[in-house]
Short mmCIF file of C-alpha atoms in Angstrom, two decimals:
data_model
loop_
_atom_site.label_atom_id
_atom_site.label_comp_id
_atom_site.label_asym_id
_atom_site.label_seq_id
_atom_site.Cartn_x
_atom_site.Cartn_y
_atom_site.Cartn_z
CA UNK A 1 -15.42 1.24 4.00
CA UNK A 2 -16.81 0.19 7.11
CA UNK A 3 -16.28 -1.34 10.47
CA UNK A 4 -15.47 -5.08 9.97
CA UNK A 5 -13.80 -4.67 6.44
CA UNK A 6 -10.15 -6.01 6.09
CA UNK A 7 -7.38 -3.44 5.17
CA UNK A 8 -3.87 -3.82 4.41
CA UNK A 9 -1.51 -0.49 4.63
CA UNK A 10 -0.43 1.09 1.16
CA UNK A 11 2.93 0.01 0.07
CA UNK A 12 4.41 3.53 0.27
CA UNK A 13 3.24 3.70 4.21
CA UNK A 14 5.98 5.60 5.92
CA UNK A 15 7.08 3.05 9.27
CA UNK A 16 6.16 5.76 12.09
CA UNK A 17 2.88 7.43 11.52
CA UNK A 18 1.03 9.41 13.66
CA UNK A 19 3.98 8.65 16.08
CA UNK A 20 3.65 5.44 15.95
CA UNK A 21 5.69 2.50 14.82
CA UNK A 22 3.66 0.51 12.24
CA UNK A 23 6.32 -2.17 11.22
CA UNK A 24 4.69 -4.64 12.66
CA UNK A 25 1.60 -4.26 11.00
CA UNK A 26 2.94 -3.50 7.29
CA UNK A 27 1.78 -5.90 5.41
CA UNK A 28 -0.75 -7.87 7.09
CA UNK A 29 -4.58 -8.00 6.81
CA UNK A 30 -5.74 -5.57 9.37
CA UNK A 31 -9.76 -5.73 10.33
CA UNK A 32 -10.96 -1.93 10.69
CA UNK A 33 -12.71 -1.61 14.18
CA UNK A 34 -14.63 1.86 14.60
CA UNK A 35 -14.06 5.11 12.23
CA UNK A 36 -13.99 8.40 13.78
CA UNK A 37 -14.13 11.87 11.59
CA UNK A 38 -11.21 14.16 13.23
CA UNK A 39 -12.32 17.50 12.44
CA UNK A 40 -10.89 21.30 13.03
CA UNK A 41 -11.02 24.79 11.47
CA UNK A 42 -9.22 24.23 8.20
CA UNK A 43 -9.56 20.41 7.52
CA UNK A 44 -11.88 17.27 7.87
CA UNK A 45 -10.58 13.79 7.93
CA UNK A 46 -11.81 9.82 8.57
CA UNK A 47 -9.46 7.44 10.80
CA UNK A 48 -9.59 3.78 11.59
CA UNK A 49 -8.58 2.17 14.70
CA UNK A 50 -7.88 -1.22 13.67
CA UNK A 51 -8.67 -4.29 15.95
CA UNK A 52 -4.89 -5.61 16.22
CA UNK A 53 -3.36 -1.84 17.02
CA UNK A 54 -6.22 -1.19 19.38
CA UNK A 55 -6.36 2.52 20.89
CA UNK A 56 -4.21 3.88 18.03
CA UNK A 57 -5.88 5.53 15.10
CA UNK A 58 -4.48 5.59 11.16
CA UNK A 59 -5.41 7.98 8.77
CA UNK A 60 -7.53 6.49 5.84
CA UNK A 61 -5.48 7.61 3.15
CA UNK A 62 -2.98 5.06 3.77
CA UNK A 63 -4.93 1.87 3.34
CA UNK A 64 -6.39 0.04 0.45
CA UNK A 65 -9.39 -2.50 0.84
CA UNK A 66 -7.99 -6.14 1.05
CA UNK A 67 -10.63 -6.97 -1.72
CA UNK A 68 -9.26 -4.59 -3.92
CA UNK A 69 -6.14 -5.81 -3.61
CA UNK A 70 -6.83 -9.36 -4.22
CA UNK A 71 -8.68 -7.96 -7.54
CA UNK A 72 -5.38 -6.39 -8.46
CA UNK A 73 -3.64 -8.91 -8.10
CA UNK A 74 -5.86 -11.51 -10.33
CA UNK A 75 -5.81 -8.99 -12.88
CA UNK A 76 -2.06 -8.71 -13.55
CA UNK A 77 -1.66 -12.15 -13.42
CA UNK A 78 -4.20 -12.64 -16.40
CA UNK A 79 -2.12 -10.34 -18.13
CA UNK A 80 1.24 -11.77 -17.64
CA UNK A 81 -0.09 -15.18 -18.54
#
């Protein structure tokens, strides 16, 4: 993904990550503002800093593209129809 996409936090998001408390923002379409790669020794990973929770940063693991999830979404209800 890239900067200007809409997210929306996994359903299984735990409500304080990274120390901080996310309730707020479970939920709701988040726009992804810069990506930064957080890098040591022993592992590599991507965060977002999203433009409503500015200065905070979320691992990307725990999002899934608002597009996708509209596409989801549209396909179970064909099915259930």
């Amino acid at each position: 993904m890239k900067r200007g996409d809409k997210v929306i936090f996994r359903s299984n998001t735990p409500r304080i990550l990274w120390g901080v408390d996310i309730n707020y923002l479970l939920g709701n379409i988040c726009t992804i503002k810069s990506i930064i790669e957080l890098t040591s020794k022993t592992f590599e990973r991507k965060a977002y800093e999203l433009e409503e929770a500015s200065n905070y940063w979320f691992p990307v693991e725990e999002f899934i593209p608002y597009k996708g999830l509209i596409a989801l979404i549209d396909k179970r209800r064909k099915h259930e129809i």
